[in-house]
Amino acid sequence: MHIPVLLKEVIDILAPKSGERVLDCTFGGGGHTSAILNASDCYVCAIDRDPEARDRALQLKNTYNERFDFVLAQFSEISVLFSDKQKFDAVLFDFGVSSFQLDKAERGFSFLNDAPLDMRMSKNGISAYDVVNTFSEEDLADILWTYGDEILSRKIASAIVDARKLHPIGTTLQLANIVRETARFKHVTKKHSKIDIATKTFQAIRIFVNDELREISTALENLPEILNDGARMVLISFHALEDRIVKNWAKSQRNTLLPINDFVVRPTSKEISANPRSRSAILRGFLYNTAGDRRKKSEDKGE
Ligand SMILES: C[S@@+](CC[C@H](N)C(=O)[O-])C[C@H]1O[C@@H](n2cnc3c(N)ncnc32)[C@H](O)[C@@H]1O
């Protein structure tokens, strides 16, 4: 079960109206999509790269019929998926993995269960197994440092390469134990921390396997092409790397993007205790207003 994060805040900002077109770029379990469809008589198109999300979307199609469509695609493709006549009035991105992906052991995203290393959202391309067993020590260290901010990146990479000389590292628990052992040896295990020391390594490999940061940058670059004037946008990040891309994009588009809130929106402690996976959510909302761009251009021309 996936509990949609910051649900009320998302609906308040997207404010879907009857007859409007809404795009949910990260369908997942469809929690946000269902709430949008229930909030008004709007149309929702949802995207997800995971074929298992498509199976869940079929159930929603039976309920909402022509008010809902699902497209199995990567959100970096939005500018080619929709024509000029198919622009949107509201768009949602809820980045990262869904609970369906994390909780299904055989998808290989989590070290809470032992399962084959995989982590591919789209179920194709290189897997976590390929990365861990074939990448050079240097490349592994770079991935752990760049996408996981892991201070032990070099030590962990070296331990991975040593371990795989004996036999391939096939499962999530084998990898987690290599990381835990390296941290224990280096005395960096935090006794009272609730966060497992292997978390950063798993995050880093997952981001690399799914090319997550490039997906976000490309999607945001192309986003204006599919927006109607006055469109509302919500972007929910789960770590600083994602949020930095959103922040820089908003800065680069400041003539047309108006922030809806003065500050980022975060879940309340009540939401976090009901849904601990929401704890790192950072929501930013924007209004697309091309009038600002027109004003800036005429100012530049001295009109
Ligand atoms: C956090 S979940 C979304 C949960 C959803 N909002 C809900 O309420 O159920 C993120 C979803 O986005 C999908 N996703 C991540 N990156 C994607 C990409 N580049 N293109 C398309 N879907 C992506 C994942 O497969 C996952 O199902």
mmCIF file of N, CA, C and O in Angstrom, residues 92-182:
data_model
loop_
_atom_site.group_PDB
_atom_site.id
_atom_site.type_symbol
_atom_site.label_atom_id
_atom_site.label_comp_id
_atom_site.label_asym_id
_atom_site.label_seq_id
_atom_site.Cartn_x
_atom_site.Cartn_y
_atom_site.Cartn_z
ATOM 1 N N LEU A 92 1.773 17.267 -11.822
ATOM 2 C CA LEU A 92 2.353 16.778 -10.564
ATOM 3 C C LEU A 92 3.546 15.864 -10.840
ATOM 4 O O LEU A 92 3.487 14.997 -11.715
ATOM 5 N N PHE A 93 4.609 16.081 -10.074
ATOM 6 C CA PHE A 93 5.735 15.143 -10.024
ATOM 7 C C PHE A 93 5.933 14.748 -8.564
ATOM 8 O O PHE A 93 6.100 15.633 -7.713
ATOM 9 N N ASP A 94 5.926 13.452 -8.280
ATOM 10 C CA ASP A 94 6.174 12.954 -6.921
ATOM 11 C C ASP A 94 7.344 11.968 -7.100
ATOM 12 O O ASP A 94 7.138 10.785 -7.344
ATOM 13 N N PHE A 95 8.564 12.514 -7.019
ATOM 14 C CA PHE A 95 9.748 11.773 -7.453
ATOM 15 C C PHE A 95 10.035 10.539 -6.588
ATOM 16 O O PHE A 95 9.470 10.368 -5.511
ATOM 17 N N GLY A 96 10.972 9.727 -7.075
ATOM 18 C CA GLY A 96 11.461 8.602 -6.265
ATOM 19 C C GLY A 96 10.709 7.313 -6.511
ATOM 20 O O GLY A 96 10.086 7.128 -7.561
ATOM 21 N N VAL A 97 10.795 6.427 -5.531
ATOM 22 C CA VAL A 97 10.170 5.097 -5.670
ATOM 23 C C VAL A 97 8.865 5.041 -4.891
ATOM 24 O O VAL A 97 8.669 5.782 -3.934
ATOM 25 N N SER A 98 7.994 4.124 -5.295
ATOM 26 C CA SER A 98 6.726 3.951 -4.568
ATOM 27 C C SER A 98 6.895 2.848 -3.528
ATOM 28 O O SER A 98 7.825 2.039 -3.602
ATOM 29 N N SER A 99 5.951 2.801 -2.592
ATOM 30 C CA SER A 99 5.986 1.727 -1.592
ATOM 31 C C SER A 99 5.791 0.370 -2.275
ATOM 32 O O SER A 99 6.286 -0.637 -1.798
ATOM 33 N N PHE A 100 5.047 0.362 -3.399
ATOM 34 C CA PHE A 100 4.866 -0.908 -4.116
ATOM 35 C C PHE A 100 6.224 -1.450 -4.551
ATOM 36 O O PHE A 100 6.490 -2.638 -4.457
ATOM 37 N N GLN A 101 7.067 -0.541 -5.040
ATOM 38 C CA GLN A 101 8.400 -0.972 -5.498
ATOM 39 C C GLN A 101 9.272 -1.375 -4.306
ATOM 40 O O GLN A 101 9.949 -2.410 -4.343
ATOM 41 N N LEU A 102 9.232 -0.570 -3.247
ATOM 42 C CA LEU A 102 10.084 -0.873 -2.079
ATOM 43 C C LEU A 102 9.659 -2.155 -1.370
ATOM 44 O O LEU A 102 10.496 -2.932 -0.908
ATOM 45 N N ASP A 103 8.343 -2.352 -1.291
ATOM 46 C CA ASP A 103 7.845 -3.463 -0.476
ATOM 47 C C ASP A 103 7.861 -4.806 -1.205
ATOM 48 O O ASP A 103 7.703 -5.857 -0.575
ATOM 49 N N LYS A 104 8.001 -4.783 -2.519
ATOM 50 C CA LYS A 104 8.015 -6.058 -3.252
ATOM 51 C C LYS A 104 9.475 -6.525 -3.340
ATOM 52 O O LYS A 104 10.263 -6.021 -4.141
ATOM 53 N N ALA A 105 9.797 -7.493 -2.507
ATOM 54 C CA ALA A 105 11.202 -7.891 -2.337
ATOM 55 C C ALA A 105 11.897 -8.156 -3.668
ATOM 56 O O ALA A 105 13.024 -7.700 -3.892
ATOM 57 N N GLU A 106 11.228 -8.843 -4.589
ATOM 58 C CA GLU A 106 11.922 -9.246 -5.823
ATOM 59 C C GLU A 106 12.265 -8.091 -6.755
ATOM 60 O O GLU A 106 12.979 -8.282 -7.737
ATOM 61 N N ARG A 107 11.771 -6.855 -6.459
ATOM 62 C CA ARG A 107 12.199 -5.707 -7.267
ATOM 63 C C ARG A 107 13.614 -5.286 -6.857
ATOM 64 O O ARG A 107 14.248 -4.488 -7.543
ATOM 65 N N GLY A 108 14.074 -5.754 -5.706
ATOM 66 C CA GLY A 108 15.464 -5.541 -5.308
ATOM 67 C C GLY A 108 15.821 -4.121 -4.926
ATOM 68 O O GLY A 108 16.985 -3.708 -5.020
ATOM 69 N N PHE A 109 14.835 -3.317 -4.462
ATOM 70 C CA PHE A 109 15.109 -1.937 -4.053
ATOM 71 C C PHE A 109 15.511 -1.844 -2.589
ATOM 72 O O PHE A 109 16.109 -0.864 -2.170
ATOM 73 N N SER A 110 15.094 -2.838 -1.787
ATOM 74 C CA SER A 110 15.195 -2.695 -0.335
ATOM 75 C C SER A 110 16.061 -3.794 0.267
ATOM 76 O O SER A 110 16.073 -4.924 -0.229
ATOM 77 N N PHE A 111 16.760 -3.438 1.356
ATOM 78 C CA PHE A 111 17.569 -4.467 2.026
ATOM 79 C C PHE A 111 16.834 -5.019 3.246
ATOM 80 O O PHE A 111 17.420 -5.707 4.062
ATOM 81 N N LEU A 112 15.548 -4.693 3.374
ATOM 82 C CA LEU A 112 14.793 -5.232 4.504
ATOM 83 C C LEU A 112 14.475 -6.705 4.270
ATOM 84 O O LEU A 112 14.250 -7.475 5.199
ATOM 85 N N ASN A 113 14.436 -7.096 3.010
ATOM 86 C CA ASN A 113 14.271 -8.514 2.666
ATOM 87 C C ASN A 113 15.427 -8.907 1.764
ATOM 88 O O ASN A 113 15.954 -8.072 1.040
ATOM 89 N N ASP A 114 15.767 -10.198 1.795
ATOM 90 C CA ASP A 114 16.832 -10.646 0.902
ATOM 91 C C ASP A 114 16.226 -10.981 -0.463
ATOM 92 O O ASP A 114 15.267 -11.744 -0.549
ATOM 93 N N ALA A 115 16.763 -10.363 -1.512
ATOM 94 C CA ALA A 115 16.213 -10.582 -2.856
ATOM 95 C C ALA A 115 17.297 -10.251 -3.869
ATOM 96 O O ALA A 115 18.267 -9.568 -3.540
ATOM 97 N N PRO A 116 17.136 -10.728 -5.118
ATOM 98 C CA PRO A 116 18.139 -10.407 -6.139
ATOM 99 C C PRO A 116 18.277 -8.896 -6.312
ATOM 100 O O PRO A 116 17.275 -8.174 -6.304
ATOM 101 N N LEU A 117 19.511 -8.431 -6.473
ATOM 102 C CA LEU A 117 19.760 -7.001 -6.688
ATOM 103 C C LEU A 117 19.194 -6.601 -8.050
ATOM 104 O O LEU A 117 19.611 -7.159 -9.058
ATOM 105 N N ASP A 118 18.268 -5.665 -8.077
ATOM 106 C CA ASP A 118 17.701 -5.274 -9.369
ATOM 107 C C ASP A 118 17.542 -3.749 -9.440
ATOM 108 O O ASP A 118 18.331 -3.060 -10.058
ATOM 109 N N MET A 119 16.487 -3.200 -8.802
ATOM 110 C CA MET A 119 16.261 -1.741 -8.689
ATOM 111 C C MET A 119 15.870 -1.052 -9.985
ATOM 112 O O MET A 119 15.936 0.172 -10.071
ATOM 113 N N ARG A 120 15.459 -1.786 -11.030
ATOM 114 C CA ARG A 120 15.074 -1.114 -12.280
ATOM 115 C C ARG A 120 13.582 -0.800 -12.255
ATOM 116 O O ARG A 120 12.766 -1.722 -12.271
ATOM 117 N N MET A 121 13.242 0.487 -12.253
ATOM 118 C CA MET A 121 11.822 0.868 -12.248
ATOM 119 C C MET A 121 11.138 0.388 -13.527
ATOM 120 O O MET A 121 10.009 -0.072 -13.505
ATOM 121 N N SER A 122 11.825 0.530 -14.666
ATOM 122 C CA SER A 122 11.222 0.173 -15.956
ATOM 123 C C SER A 122 11.350 -1.314 -16.257
ATOM 124 O O SER A 122 10.872 -1.765 -17.300
ATOM 125 N N LYS A 123 12.023 -2.038 -15.421
ATOM 126 C CA LYS A 123 12.295 -3.465 -15.614
ATOM 127 C C LYS A 123 13.126 -3.727 -16.868
ATOM 128 O O LYS A 123 13.035 -4.798 -17.464
ATOM 129 N N ASN A 124 13.869 -2.723 -17.349
ATOM 130 C CA ASN A 124 14.833 -3.000 -18.419
ATOM 131 C C ASN A 124 16.088 -2.147 -18.225
ATOM 132 O O ASN A 124 16.122 -1.293 -17.346
ATOM 133 N N GLY A 125 17.116 -2.432 -19.025
ATOM 134 C CA GLY A 125 18.380 -1.704 -18.886
ATOM 135 C C GLY A 125 19.284 -2.373 -17.852
ATOM 136 O O GLY A 125 19.003 -3.481 -17.390
ATOM 137 N N ILE A 126 20.375 -1.686 -17.509
ATOM 138 C CA ILE A 126 21.295 -2.295 -16.561
ATOM 139 C C ILE A 126 20.689 -2.297 -15.152
ATOM 140 O O ILE A 126 19.958 -1.391 -14.787
ATOM 141 N N SER A 127 21.028 -3.358 -14.425
ATOM 142 C CA SER A 127 20.442 -3.519 -13.093
ATOM 143 C C SER A 127 21.488 -3.205 -12.023
ATOM 144 O O SER A 127 22.689 -3.045 -12.314
ATOM 145 N N ALA A 128 21.035 -3.168 -10.775
ATOM 146 C CA ALA A 128 21.965 -2.958 -9.658
ATOM 147 C C ALA A 128 23.000 -4.088 -9.627
ATOM 148 O O ALA A 128 24.169 -3.871 -9.291
ATOM 149 N N TYR A 129 22.573 -5.298 -10.008
ATOM 150 C CA TYR A 129 23.499 -6.431 -10.043
ATOM 151 C C TYR A 129 24.652 -6.125 -11.010
ATOM 152 O O TYR A 129 25.825 -6.352 -10.683
ATOM 153 N N ASP A 130 24.327 -5.617 -12.202
ATOM 154 C CA ASP A 130 25.364 -5.296 -13.199
ATOM 155 C C ASP A 130 26.330 -4.256 -12.647
ATOM 156 O O ASP A 130 27.546 -4.366 -12.817
ATOM 157 N N VAL A 131 25.776 -3.229 -12.000
ATOM 158 C CA VAL A 131 26.626 -2.146 -11.483
ATOM 159 C C VAL A 131 27.581 -2.703 -10.429
ATOM 160 O O VAL A 131 28.804 -2.502 -10.488
ATOM 161 N N VAL A 132 27.022 -3.437 -9.467
ATOM 162 C CA VAL A 132 27.818 -3.907 -8.329
ATOM 163 C C VAL A 132 28.864 -4.948 -8.765
ATOM 164 O O VAL A 132 29.976 -4.984 -8.221
ATOM 165 N N ASN A 133 28.521 -5.736 -9.779
ATOM 166 C CA ASN A 133 29.438 -6.831 -10.135
ATOM 167 C C ASN A 133 30.369 -6.553 -11.300
ATOM 168 O O ASN A 133 31.318 -7.302 -11.513
ATOM 169 N N THR A 134 30.101 -5.461 -12.067
ATOM 170 C CA THR A 134 30.970 -5.252 -13.239
ATOM 171 C C THR A 134 31.643 -3.877 -13.265
ATOM 172 O O THR A 134 32.590 -3.694 -14.019
ATOM 173 N N PHE A 135 31.166 -2.904 -12.508
ATOM 174 C CA PHE A 135 31.769 -1.576 -12.589
ATOM 175 C C PHE A 135 33.118 -1.543 -11.869
ATOM 176 O O PHE A 135 33.335 -2.273 -10.900
ATOM 177 N N SER A 136 34.006 -0.670 -12.352
ATOM 178 C CA SER A 136 35.324 -0.559 -11.724
ATOM 179 C C SER A 136 35.171 0.025 -10.316
ATOM 180 O O SER A 136 34.174 0.698 -10.012
ATOM 181 N N GLU A 137 36.197 -0.211 -9.502
ATOM 182 C CA GLU A 137 36.181 0.301 -8.129
ATOM 183 C C GLU A 137 36.008 1.830 -8.133
ATOM 184 O O GLU A 137 35.253 2.391 -7.347
ATOM 185 N N GLU A 138 36.700 2.472 -9.066
ATOM 186 C CA GLU A 138 36.638 3.937 -9.126
ATOM 187 C C GLU A 138 35.223 4.411 -9.484
ATOM 188 O O GLU A 138 34.691 5.344 -8.860
ATOM 189 N N ASP A 139 34.611 3.754 -10.477
ATOM 190 C CA ASP A 139 33.260 4.163 -10.876
ATOM 191 C C ASP A 139 32.267 3.916 -9.746
ATOM 192 O O ASP A 139 31.364 4.728 -9.506
ATOM 193 N N LEU A 140 32.428 2.787 -9.050
ATOM 194 C CA LEU A 140 31.522 2.505 -7.921
ATOM 195 C C LEU A 140 31.646 3.591 -6.854
ATOM 196 O O LEU A 140 30.644 4.105 -6.349
ATOM 197 N N ALA A 141 32.896 3.944 -6.542
ATOM 198 C CA ALA A 141 33.117 4.971 -5.516
ATOM 199 C C ALA A 141 32.485 6.290 -5.939
ATOM 200 O O ALA A 141 31.841 6.975 -5.136
ATOM 201 N N ASP A 142 32.628 6.634 -7.228
ATOM 202 C CA ASP A 142 32.051 7.898 -7.719
ATOM 203 C C ASP A 142 30.528 7.891 -7.590
ATOM 204 O O ASP A 142 29.926 8.892 -7.225
ATOM 205 N N ILE A 143 29.908 6.761 -7.905
ATOM 206 C CA ILE A 143 28.436 6.663 -7.810
ATOM 207 C C ILE A 143 28.005 6.859 -6.354
ATOM 208 O O ILE A 143 27.085 7.625 -6.056
ATOM 209 N N LEU A 144 28.694 6.185 -5.428
ATOM 210 C CA LEU A 144 28.298 6.276 -4.012
ATOM 211 C C LEU A 144 28.491 7.687 -3.474
ATOM 212 O O LEU A 144 27.698 8.172 -2.665
ATOM 213 N N TRP A 145 29.528 8.343 -3.954
ATOM 214 C CA TRP A 145 29.812 9.704 -3.487
ATOM 215 C C TRP A 145 28.832 10.702 -4.113
ATOM 216 O O TRP A 145 28.213 11.511 -3.444
ATOM 217 N N THR A 146 28.657 10.613 -5.442
ATOM 218 C CA THR A 146 27.842 11.602 -6.152
ATOM 219 C C THR A 146 26.356 11.485 -5.808
ATOM 220 O O THR A 146 25.683 12.488 -5.608
ATOM 221 N N TYR A 147 25.848 10.260 -5.758
ATOM 222 C CA TYR A 147 24.389 10.110 -5.589
ATOM 223 C C TYR A 147 23.982 9.707 -4.170
ATOM 224 O O TYR A 147 22.799 9.648 -3.857
ATOM 225 N N GLY A 148 24.965 9.411 -3.318
ATOM 226 C CA GLY A 148 24.611 8.998 -1.962
ATOM 227 C C GLY A 148 25.290 9.844 -0.909
ATOM 228 O O GLY A 148 25.034 9.669 0.275
ATOM 229 N N ASP A 149 26.214 10.729 -1.355
ATOM 230 C CA ASP A 149 26.922 11.555 -0.388
ATOM 231 C C ASP A 149 27.576 10.671 0.683
ATOM 232 O O ASP A 149 27.636 11.032 1.855
ATOM 233 N N GLU A 150 28.043 9.509 0.254
ATOM 234 C CA GLU A 150 28.542 8.497 1.194
ATOM 235 C C GLU A 150 30.023 8.776 1.488
ATOM 236 O O GLU A 150 30.869 8.656 0.601
ATOM 237 N N ILE A 151 30.316 9.128 2.751
ATOM 238 C CA ILE A 151 31.709 9.484 3.060
ATOM 239 C C ILE A 151 32.642 8.268 2.986
ATOM 240 O O ILE A 151 33.839 8.400 2.807
ATOM 241 N N LEU A 152 32.064 7.079 3.100
ATOM 242 C CA LEU A 152 32.906 5.870 2.999
ATOM 243 C C LEU A 152 32.936 5.318 1.571
ATOM 244 O O LEU A 152 33.212 4.131 1.371
ATOM 245 N N SER A 153 32.619 6.167 0.580
ATOM 246 C CA SER A 153 32.454 5.664 -0.791
ATOM 247 C C SER A 153 33.645 4.804 -1.258
ATOM 248 O O SER A 153 33.452 3.723 -1.811
ATOM 249 N N ARG A 154 34.872 5.295 -0.999
ATOM 250 C CA ARG A 154 36.042 4.546 -1.498
ATOM 251 C C ARG A 154 36.197 3.220 -0.767
ATOM 252 O O ARG A 154 36.509 2.194 -1.371
ATOM 253 N N LYS A 155 35.994 3.250 0.542
ATOM 254 C CA LYS A 155 36.135 2.009 1.345
ATOM 255 C C LYS A 155 35.078 0.982 0.938
ATOM 256 O O LYS A 155 35.367 -0.208 0.807
ATOM 257 N N ILE A 156 33.846 1.464 0.752
ATOM 258 C CA ILE A 156 32.770 0.523 0.391
ATOM 259 C C ILE A 156 33.034 -0.051 -1.007
ATOM 260 O O ILE A 156 32.896 -1.262 -1.233
ATOM 261 N N ALA A 157 33.452 0.814 -1.937
ATOM 262 C CA ALA A 157 33.745 0.336 -3.300
ATOM 263 C C ALA A 157 34.839 -0.721 -3.260
ATOM 264 O O ALA A 157 34.754 -1.764 -3.926
ATOM 265 N N SER A 158 35.843 -0.485 -2.453
ATOM 266 C CA SER A 158 36.947 -1.442 -2.358
ATOM 267 C C SER A 158 36.453 -2.764 -1.743
ATOM 268 O O SER A 158 36.809 -3.857 -2.209
ATOM 269 N N ALA A 159 35.574 -2.677 -0.723
ATOM 270 C CA ALA A 159 35.041 -3.895 -0.104
ATOM 271 C C ALA A 159 34.168 -4.678 -1.088
ATOM 272 O O ALA A 159 34.190 -5.919 -1.112
ATOM 273 N N ILE A 160 33.421 -3.946 -1.926
ATOM 274 C CA ILE A 160 32.578 -4.620 -2.936
ATOM 275 C C ILE A 160 33.469 -5.384 -3.910
ATOM 276 O O ILE A 160 33.224 -6.562 -4.225
ATOM 277 N N VAL A 161 34.526 -4.721 -4.380
ATOM 278 C CA VAL A 161 35.408 -5.363 -5.361
ATOM 279 C C VAL A 161 36.112 -6.582 -4.735
ATOM 280 O O VAL A 161 36.239 -7.633 -5.376
ATOM 281 N N ASP A 162 36.513 -6.478 -3.483
ATOM 282 C CA ASP A 162 37.128 -7.638 -2.799
ATOM 283 C C ASP A 162 36.139 -8.790 -2.691
ATOM 284 O O ASP A 162 36.469 -9.943 -2.973
ATOM 285 N N ALA A 163 34.904 -8.459 -2.284
ATOM 286 C CA ALA A 163 33.901 -9.513 -2.060
ATOM 287 C C ALA A 163 33.561 -10.232 -3.363
ATOM 288 O O ALA A 163 33.408 -11.462 -3.388
ATOM 289 N N ARG A 164 33.440 -9.492 -4.457
ATOM 290 C CA ARG A 164 33.002 -10.131 -5.707
ATOM 291 C C ARG A 164 34.102 -10.962 -6.372
ATOM 292 O O ARG A 164 33.833 -11.708 -7.299
ATOM 293 N N LYS A 165 35.349 -10.818 -5.862
ATOM 294 C CA LYS A 165 36.424 -11.688 -6.376
ATOM 295 C C LYS A 165 36.144 -13.125 -5.966
ATOM 296 O O LYS A 165 36.518 -14.077 -6.642
ATOM 297 N N LEU A 166 35.482 -13.291 -4.799
ATOM 298 C CA LEU A 166 35.193 -14.639 -4.293
ATOM 299 C C LEU A 166 33.974 -15.230 -4.999
ATOM 300 O O LEU A 166 33.996 -16.349 -5.476
ATOM 301 N N HIS A 167 32.902 -14.447 -5.045
ATOM 302 C CA HIS A 167 31.709 -14.857 -5.813
ATOM 303 C C HIS A 167 30.853 -13.621 -6.053
ATOM 304 O O HIS A 167 30.943 -12.638 -5.299
ATOM 305 N N PRO A 168 29.992 -13.651 -7.105
ATOM 306 C CA PRO A 168 29.201 -12.457 -7.414
ATOM 307 C C PRO A 168 28.328 -12.048 -6.222
ATOM 308 O O PRO A 168 27.898 -12.898 -5.438
ATOM 309 N N ILE A 169 28.098 -10.735 -6.105
ATOM 310 C CA ILE A 169 27.213 -10.221 -5.046
ATOM 311 C C ILE A 169 25.801 -10.227 -5.627
ATOM 312 O O ILE A 169 25.443 -9.378 -6.444
ATOM 313 N N GLY A 170 25.030 -11.216 -5.226
ATOM 314 C CA GLY A 170 23.758 -11.458 -5.920
ATOM 315 C C GLY A 170 22.547 -10.845 -5.264
ATOM 316 O O GLY A 170 21.541 -10.602 -5.920
ATOM 317 N N THR A 171 22.625 -10.560 -3.972
ATOM 318 C CA THR A 171 21.376 -10.160 -3.309
ATOM 319 C C THR A 171 21.529 -8.855 -2.513
ATOM 320 O O THR A 171 22.632 -8.421 -2.186
ATOM 321 N N THR A 172 20.372 -8.318 -2.178
ATOM 322 C CA THR A 172 20.320 -7.055 -1.434
ATOM 323 C C THR A 172 20.992 -7.197 -0.064
ATOM 324 O O THR A 172 21.728 -6.308 0.358
ATOM 325 N N LEU A 173 20.758 -8.309 0.594
ATOM 326 C CA LEU A 173 21.352 -8.468 1.933
ATOM 327 C C LEU A 173 22.865 -8.626 1.865
ATOM 328 O O LEU A 173 23.583 -8.137 2.742
ATOM 329 N N GLN A 174 23.343 -9.319 0.824
ATOM 330 C CA GLN A 174 24.804 -9.450 0.679
ATOM 331 C C GLN A 174 25.430 -8.063 0.543
ATOM 332 O O GLN A 174 26.427 -7.756 1.194
ATOM 333 N N LEU A 175 24.818 -7.209 -0.285
ATOM 334 C CA LEU A 175 25.374 -5.869 -0.468
ATOM 335 C C LEU A 175 25.266 -5.063 0.831
ATOM 336 O O LEU A 175 26.238 -4.428 1.259
ATOM 337 N N ALA A 176 24.098 -5.121 1.472
ATOM 338 C CA ALA A 176 23.913 -4.356 2.716
ATOM 339 C C ALA A 176 24.933 -4.801 3.762
ATOM 340 O O ALA A 176 25.514 -3.965 4.469
ATOM 341 N N ASN A 177 25.194 -6.093 3.834
ATOM 342 C CA ASN A 177 26.138 -6.587 4.849
ATOM 343 C C ASN A 177 27.579 -6.142 4.559
ATOM 344 O O ASN A 177 28.351 -5.882 5.482
ATOM 345 N N ILE A 178 27.926 -6.037 3.284
ATOM 346 C CA ILE A 178 29.270 -5.533 2.938
ATOM 347 C C ILE A 178 29.411 -4.084 3.427
ATOM 348 O O ILE A 178 30.420 -3.700 4.015
ATOM 349 N N VAL A 179 28.348 -3.283 3.213
ATOM 350 C CA VAL A 179 28.389 -1.878 3.644
ATOM 351 C C VAL A 179 28.454 -1.819 5.176
ATOM 352 O O VAL A 179 29.268 -1.079 5.753
ATOM 353 N N ARG A 180 27.608 -2.609 5.839
ATOM 354 C CA ARG A 180 27.562 -2.568 7.313
ATOM 355 C C ARG A 180 28.913 -2.986 7.896
ATOM 356 O O ARG A 180 29.408 -2.374 8.846
ATOM 357 N N GLU A 181 29.505 -4.003 7.296
ATOM 358 C CA GLU A 181 30.790 -4.509 7.788
ATOM 359 C C GLU A 181 31.887 -3.451 7.608
ATOM 360 O O GLU A 181 32.717 -3.224 8.494
ATOM 361 N N THR A 182 31.859 -2.761 6.455
ATOM 362 C CA THR A 182 32.858 -1.705 6.193
ATOM 363 C C THR A 182 32.700 -0.594 7.226
ATOM 364 O O THR A 182 33.683 -0.104 7.798
#
